[in-house]
XYZ file of C-alpha atoms in Angstrom:
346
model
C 30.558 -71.157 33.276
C 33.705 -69.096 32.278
C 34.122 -71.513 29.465
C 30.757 -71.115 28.549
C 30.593 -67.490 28.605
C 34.095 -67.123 26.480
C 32.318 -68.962 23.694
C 29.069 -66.954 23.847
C 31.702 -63.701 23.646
C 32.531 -65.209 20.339
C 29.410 -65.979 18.686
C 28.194 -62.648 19.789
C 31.450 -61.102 18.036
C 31.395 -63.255 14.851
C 27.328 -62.192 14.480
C 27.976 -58.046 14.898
C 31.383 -58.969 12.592
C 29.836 -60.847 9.983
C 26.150 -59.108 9.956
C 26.885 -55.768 10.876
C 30.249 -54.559 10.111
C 31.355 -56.601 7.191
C 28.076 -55.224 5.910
C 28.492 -51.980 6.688
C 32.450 -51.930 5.470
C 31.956 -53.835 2.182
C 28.310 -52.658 1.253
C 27.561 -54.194 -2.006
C 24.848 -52.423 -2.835
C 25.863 -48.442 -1.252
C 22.912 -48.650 0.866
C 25.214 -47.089 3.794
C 27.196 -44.845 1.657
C 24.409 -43.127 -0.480
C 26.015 -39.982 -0.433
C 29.450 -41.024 -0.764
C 28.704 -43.753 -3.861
C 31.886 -46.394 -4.054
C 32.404 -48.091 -7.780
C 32.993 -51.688 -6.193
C 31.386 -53.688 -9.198
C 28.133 -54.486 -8.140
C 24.760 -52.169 -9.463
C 23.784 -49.722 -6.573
C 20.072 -49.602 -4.877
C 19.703 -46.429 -7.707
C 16.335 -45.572 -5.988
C 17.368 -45.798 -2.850
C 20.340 -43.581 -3.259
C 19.146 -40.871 -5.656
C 16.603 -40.603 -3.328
C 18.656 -39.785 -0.255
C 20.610 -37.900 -2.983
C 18.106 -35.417 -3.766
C 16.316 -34.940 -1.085
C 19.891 -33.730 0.738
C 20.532 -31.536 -2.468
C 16.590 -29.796 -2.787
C 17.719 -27.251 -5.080
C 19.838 -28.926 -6.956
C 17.967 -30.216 -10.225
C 14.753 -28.311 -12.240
C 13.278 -31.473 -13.424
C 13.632 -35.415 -13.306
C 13.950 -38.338 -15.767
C 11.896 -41.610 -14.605
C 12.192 -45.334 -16.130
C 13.622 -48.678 -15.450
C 17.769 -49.264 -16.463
C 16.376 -48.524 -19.705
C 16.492 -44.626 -19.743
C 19.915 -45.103 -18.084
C 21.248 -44.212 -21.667
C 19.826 -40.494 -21.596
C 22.519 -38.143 -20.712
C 20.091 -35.317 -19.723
C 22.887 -32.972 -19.959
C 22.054 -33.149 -23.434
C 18.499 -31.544 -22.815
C 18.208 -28.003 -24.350
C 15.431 -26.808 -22.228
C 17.296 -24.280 -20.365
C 17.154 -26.138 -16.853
C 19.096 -29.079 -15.004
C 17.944 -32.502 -15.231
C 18.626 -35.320 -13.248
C 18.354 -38.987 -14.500
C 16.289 -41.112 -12.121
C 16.393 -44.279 -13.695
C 16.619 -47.518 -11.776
C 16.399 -50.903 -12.735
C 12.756 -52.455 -13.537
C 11.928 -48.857 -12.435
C 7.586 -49.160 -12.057
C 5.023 -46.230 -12.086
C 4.188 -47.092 -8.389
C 7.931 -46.510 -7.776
C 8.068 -43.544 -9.545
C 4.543 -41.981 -8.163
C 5.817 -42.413 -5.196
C 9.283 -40.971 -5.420
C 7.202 -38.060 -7.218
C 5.221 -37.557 -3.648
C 8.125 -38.022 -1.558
C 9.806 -34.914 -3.454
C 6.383 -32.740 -3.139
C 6.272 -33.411 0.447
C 10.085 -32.365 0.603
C 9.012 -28.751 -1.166
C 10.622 -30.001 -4.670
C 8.406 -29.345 -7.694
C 10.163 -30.238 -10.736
C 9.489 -27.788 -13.593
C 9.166 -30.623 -16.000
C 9.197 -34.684 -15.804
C 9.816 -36.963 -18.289
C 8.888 -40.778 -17.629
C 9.182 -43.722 -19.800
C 7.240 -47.006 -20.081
C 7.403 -50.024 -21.980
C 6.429 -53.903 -20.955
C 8.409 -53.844 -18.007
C 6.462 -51.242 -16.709
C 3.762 -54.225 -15.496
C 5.541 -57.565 -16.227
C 8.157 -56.461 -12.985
C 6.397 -56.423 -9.568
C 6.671 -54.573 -6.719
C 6.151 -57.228 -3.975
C 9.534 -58.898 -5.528
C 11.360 -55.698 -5.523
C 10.885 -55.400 -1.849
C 12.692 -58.692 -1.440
C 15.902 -57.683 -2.950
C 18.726 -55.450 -2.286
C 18.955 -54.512 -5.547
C 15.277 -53.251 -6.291
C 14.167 -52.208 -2.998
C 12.641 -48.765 -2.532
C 13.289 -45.453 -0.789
C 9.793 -45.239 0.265
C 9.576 -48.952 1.842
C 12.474 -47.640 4.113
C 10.123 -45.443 5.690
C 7.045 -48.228 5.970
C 9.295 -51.327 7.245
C 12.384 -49.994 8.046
C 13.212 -53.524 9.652
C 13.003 -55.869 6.490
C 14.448 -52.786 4.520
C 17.740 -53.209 6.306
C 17.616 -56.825 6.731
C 18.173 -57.123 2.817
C 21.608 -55.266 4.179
C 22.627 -56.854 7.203
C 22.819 -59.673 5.719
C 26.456 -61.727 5.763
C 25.188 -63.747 2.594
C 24.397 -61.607 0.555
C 27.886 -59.616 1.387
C 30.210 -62.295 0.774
C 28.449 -63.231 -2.542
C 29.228 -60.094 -3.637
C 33.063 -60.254 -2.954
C 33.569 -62.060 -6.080
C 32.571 -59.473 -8.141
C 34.084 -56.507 -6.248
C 37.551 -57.646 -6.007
C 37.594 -58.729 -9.849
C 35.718 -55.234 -10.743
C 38.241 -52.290 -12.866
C 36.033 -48.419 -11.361
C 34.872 -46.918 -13.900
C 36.346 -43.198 -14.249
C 34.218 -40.703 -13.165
C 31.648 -43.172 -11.970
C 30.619 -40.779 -9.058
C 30.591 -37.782 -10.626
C 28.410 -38.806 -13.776
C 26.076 -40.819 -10.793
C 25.374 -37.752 -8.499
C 25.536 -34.827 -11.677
C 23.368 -36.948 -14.286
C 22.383 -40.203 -13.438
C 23.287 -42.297 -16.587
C 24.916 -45.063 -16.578
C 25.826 -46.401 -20.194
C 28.267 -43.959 -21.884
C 29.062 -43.152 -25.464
C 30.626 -46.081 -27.892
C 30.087 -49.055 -25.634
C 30.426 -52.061 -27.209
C 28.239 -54.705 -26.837
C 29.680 -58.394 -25.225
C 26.351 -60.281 -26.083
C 26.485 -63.186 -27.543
C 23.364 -62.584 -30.131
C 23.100 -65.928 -31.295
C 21.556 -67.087 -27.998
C 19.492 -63.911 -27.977
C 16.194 -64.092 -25.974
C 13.816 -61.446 -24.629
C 13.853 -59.160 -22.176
C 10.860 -58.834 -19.931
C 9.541 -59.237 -16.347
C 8.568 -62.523 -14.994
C 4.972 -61.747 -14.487
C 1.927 -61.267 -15.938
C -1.394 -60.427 -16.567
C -3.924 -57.844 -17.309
C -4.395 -57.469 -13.658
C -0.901 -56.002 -13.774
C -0.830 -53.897 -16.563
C -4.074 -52.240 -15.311
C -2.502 -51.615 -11.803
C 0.486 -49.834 -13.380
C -2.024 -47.760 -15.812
C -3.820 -46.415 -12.811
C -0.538 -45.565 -10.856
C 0.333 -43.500 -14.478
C -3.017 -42.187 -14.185
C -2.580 -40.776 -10.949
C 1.051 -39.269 -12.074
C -0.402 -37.931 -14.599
C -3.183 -35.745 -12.488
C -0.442 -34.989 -10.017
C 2.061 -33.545 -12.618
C -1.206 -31.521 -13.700
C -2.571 -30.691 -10.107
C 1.305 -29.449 -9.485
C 2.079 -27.411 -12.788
C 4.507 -29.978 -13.773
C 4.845 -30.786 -17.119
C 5.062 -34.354 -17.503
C 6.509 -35.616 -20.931
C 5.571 -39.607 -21.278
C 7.623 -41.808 -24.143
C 8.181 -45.627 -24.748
C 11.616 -46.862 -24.871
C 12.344 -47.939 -27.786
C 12.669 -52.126 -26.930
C 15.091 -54.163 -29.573
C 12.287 -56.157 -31.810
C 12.858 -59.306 -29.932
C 11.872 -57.927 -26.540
C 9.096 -56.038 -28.650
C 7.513 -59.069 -30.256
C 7.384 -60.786 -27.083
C 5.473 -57.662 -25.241
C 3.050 -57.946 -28.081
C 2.260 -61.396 -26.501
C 1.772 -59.993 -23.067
C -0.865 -57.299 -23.632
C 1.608 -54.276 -24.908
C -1.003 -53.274 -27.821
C -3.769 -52.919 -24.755
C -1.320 -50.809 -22.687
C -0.876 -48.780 -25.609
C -4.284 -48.124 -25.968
C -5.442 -47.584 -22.321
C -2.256 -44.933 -22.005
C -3.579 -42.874 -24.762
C -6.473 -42.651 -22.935
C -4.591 -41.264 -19.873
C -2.334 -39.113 -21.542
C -0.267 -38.059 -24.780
C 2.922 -40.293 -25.813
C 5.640 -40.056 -28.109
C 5.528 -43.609 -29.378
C 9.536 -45.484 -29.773
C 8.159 -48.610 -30.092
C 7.681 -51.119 -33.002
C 9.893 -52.706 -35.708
C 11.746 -49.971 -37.581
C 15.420 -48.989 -38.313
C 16.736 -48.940 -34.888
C 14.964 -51.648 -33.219
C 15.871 -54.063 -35.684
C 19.610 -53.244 -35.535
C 21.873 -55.195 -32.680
C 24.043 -52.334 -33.105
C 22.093 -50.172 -31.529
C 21.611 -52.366 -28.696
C 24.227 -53.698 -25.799
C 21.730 -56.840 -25.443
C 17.859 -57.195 -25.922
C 17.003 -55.024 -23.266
C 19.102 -51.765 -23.043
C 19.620 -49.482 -25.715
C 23.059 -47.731 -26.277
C 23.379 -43.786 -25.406
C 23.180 -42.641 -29.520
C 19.950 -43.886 -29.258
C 18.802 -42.251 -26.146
C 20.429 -38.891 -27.820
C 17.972 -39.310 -30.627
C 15.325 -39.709 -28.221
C 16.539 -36.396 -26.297
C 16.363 -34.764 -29.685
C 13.245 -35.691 -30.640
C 11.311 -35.199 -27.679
C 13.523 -32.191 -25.781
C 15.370 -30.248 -29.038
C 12.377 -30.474 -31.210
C 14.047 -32.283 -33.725
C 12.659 -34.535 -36.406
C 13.522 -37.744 -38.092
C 10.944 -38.187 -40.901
C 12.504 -41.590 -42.394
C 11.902 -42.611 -38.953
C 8.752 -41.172 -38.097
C 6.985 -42.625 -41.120
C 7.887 -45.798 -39.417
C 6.084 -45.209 -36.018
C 9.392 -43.998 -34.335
C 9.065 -40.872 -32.146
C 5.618 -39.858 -33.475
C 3.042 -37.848 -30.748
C 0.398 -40.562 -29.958
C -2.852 -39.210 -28.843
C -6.401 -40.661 -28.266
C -7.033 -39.641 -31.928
C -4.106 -41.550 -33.487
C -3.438 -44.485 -31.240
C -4.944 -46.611 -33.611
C -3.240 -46.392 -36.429
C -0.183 -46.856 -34.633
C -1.806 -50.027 -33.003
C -2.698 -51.171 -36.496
C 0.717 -50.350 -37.449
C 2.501 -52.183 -34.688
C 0.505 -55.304 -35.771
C 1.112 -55.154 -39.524
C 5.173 -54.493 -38.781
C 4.672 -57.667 -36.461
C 2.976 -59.689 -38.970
C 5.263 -58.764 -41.803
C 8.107 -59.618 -40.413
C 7.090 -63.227 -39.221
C 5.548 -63.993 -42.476
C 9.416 -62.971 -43.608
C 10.844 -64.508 -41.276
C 9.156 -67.737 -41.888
C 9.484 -67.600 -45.191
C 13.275 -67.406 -45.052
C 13.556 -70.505 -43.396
């Protein structure tokens, strides 16, 4: 019996050891240290911390960036509208995610001032029943509904030790806290890209179907009505995806979601095949854009600034239910153009 209760002593202390403390200690993902964010290597919950972030810090900001990894290159320190912005992104960020972030901080007594919130195909070829299956993607608000399987992503010894790799091999970034907790971005000035862009593929969701995109046009729907219901001003843009991403999302119903949003609300459009989409230099692979690009967004849609060269080729020109469709028909003929080149270059 002693025996047998010596070795029961042991498997009890190797189970709170390896899925409880180790956990808790190493914490891949800063789940358990959201206000005290560690550089260890590995990409933090972003939702679930800014979350706990703001809502501990109430006064903090005057308005709020929303959009997947994508927006992570606007510094919104760069925003000359007289207020402090905070950059929400997070990555495969949704409209469900960020409606519902957007409630949580009404219920909390924050009203933003002002909102801005891109979209693009990842805005309905990601899904939200995945993201509540990993550590990575999981959101503040499922915390609250199943707090259980929330922290069982967490408590997990798996999951922990996979991450060890990466930690101990990981240089911290300098000021990696500071820029997290005071802006939010992520990619800084002059990175240089490591892709190899010979292999280069699209970057999109693994889902889809119109199902999808119509789901995350009535979740911007209701932002939209709640910005307006709440005297926030809610700015809405497409990121601008690198043309090989964007011809792809032409193939999964991006010209639709371009035309139902127009319905919804007013857009500056980023999208299509123009000067900086069709350069890898402005790129770090096919899915993120580097921070000069996000500052010419900020300018454009913040500073009131204007690139005509640019705008005559659909970039950062106001879309409205009156216009849409000449930048649809635009969109198509850039798309069609540059196959037919394309093709004939082979």
């Amino acid at each position: 019996m002693k025996k047998f209760l010596v070795k029961i002593s042991f498997l009890i202390a190797y189970f709170v050891i390896a899925q409880v403390i180790l956990p808790v200690l190493i914490d891949p993902f800063n789940v358990f240290h959201a206000l005290n964010i560690r550089d260890n290597g590995v990409t933090p919950n972003q939702n679930y911390i800014k979350m706990r972030y703001i809502l501990a810090n109430p006064g903090k900001f005057d308005g709020f960036i929303f959009g997947s990894s994508r927006v992570t290159a606007l510094h919104p320190e760069k925003i000359n509208d007289g207020g402090k912005i905070y950059n929400m992104t997070y990555p495969a960020g949704l409209p469900c995610e960020h409606l519902a972030n957007i409630k949580t901080f009404l219920a909390n007594n924050i009203k933003p001032a002002k909102i801005y919130m891109a979209f693009d195909s990842m805005s309905y070829t990601a899904s939200y029943n995945e993201h509540i299956t990993k550590p990575l993607n999981c959101p503040y608000e499922y915390l609250r509904e199943n707090p259980e399987h929330f922290y069982s992503l967490y408590f997990n010894a798996a999951v922990t030790f996979q991450s060890l790799g990466k930690i101990i091999k990981h240089s911290p970034i300098k000021n990696f806290a500071d820029n997290f907790y005071n802006y939010g971005w992520e990619i800084d000035y002059n990175m240089t890209s490591k892709y190899d862009w010979d292999k280069a593929a699209p970057t999109l969701g693994d889902f889809d179907g119109k199902n999808l995109v119509d789901s995350a046009l009535n979740d911007i729907r209701e932002i939209v009505k709640i910005c307006r219901d709440n005297n926030i001003e809610l700015v809405i843009f497409t990121n601008p995806m690198h043309y090989i991403t964007h011809l792809a999302s032409l193939e999964r119903n991006y010209i639709y979601f371009l035309a139902e949003l127009a319905q919804i609300t007013d857009f500056y459009n980023f999208s299509g095949l123009n000067s900086i989409t069709l350069d890898n230099n402005n790129y770090l692979e096919t899915s993120h854009y580097k921070a000069e690009i996000g500052d010419i967004i900020i300018n454009i849609i913040c500073n009131g600034e204007s690139y005509p060269e640019l705008e005559s080729q659909g970039f950062g020109v106001k879309i409205t239910r009156d216009n849409i469709n000449k930048l649809l028909d635009l969109l198509e003929s850039q798309a069609k153009n540059f196959i037919s080149q394309k093709n004939r270059n082979i």
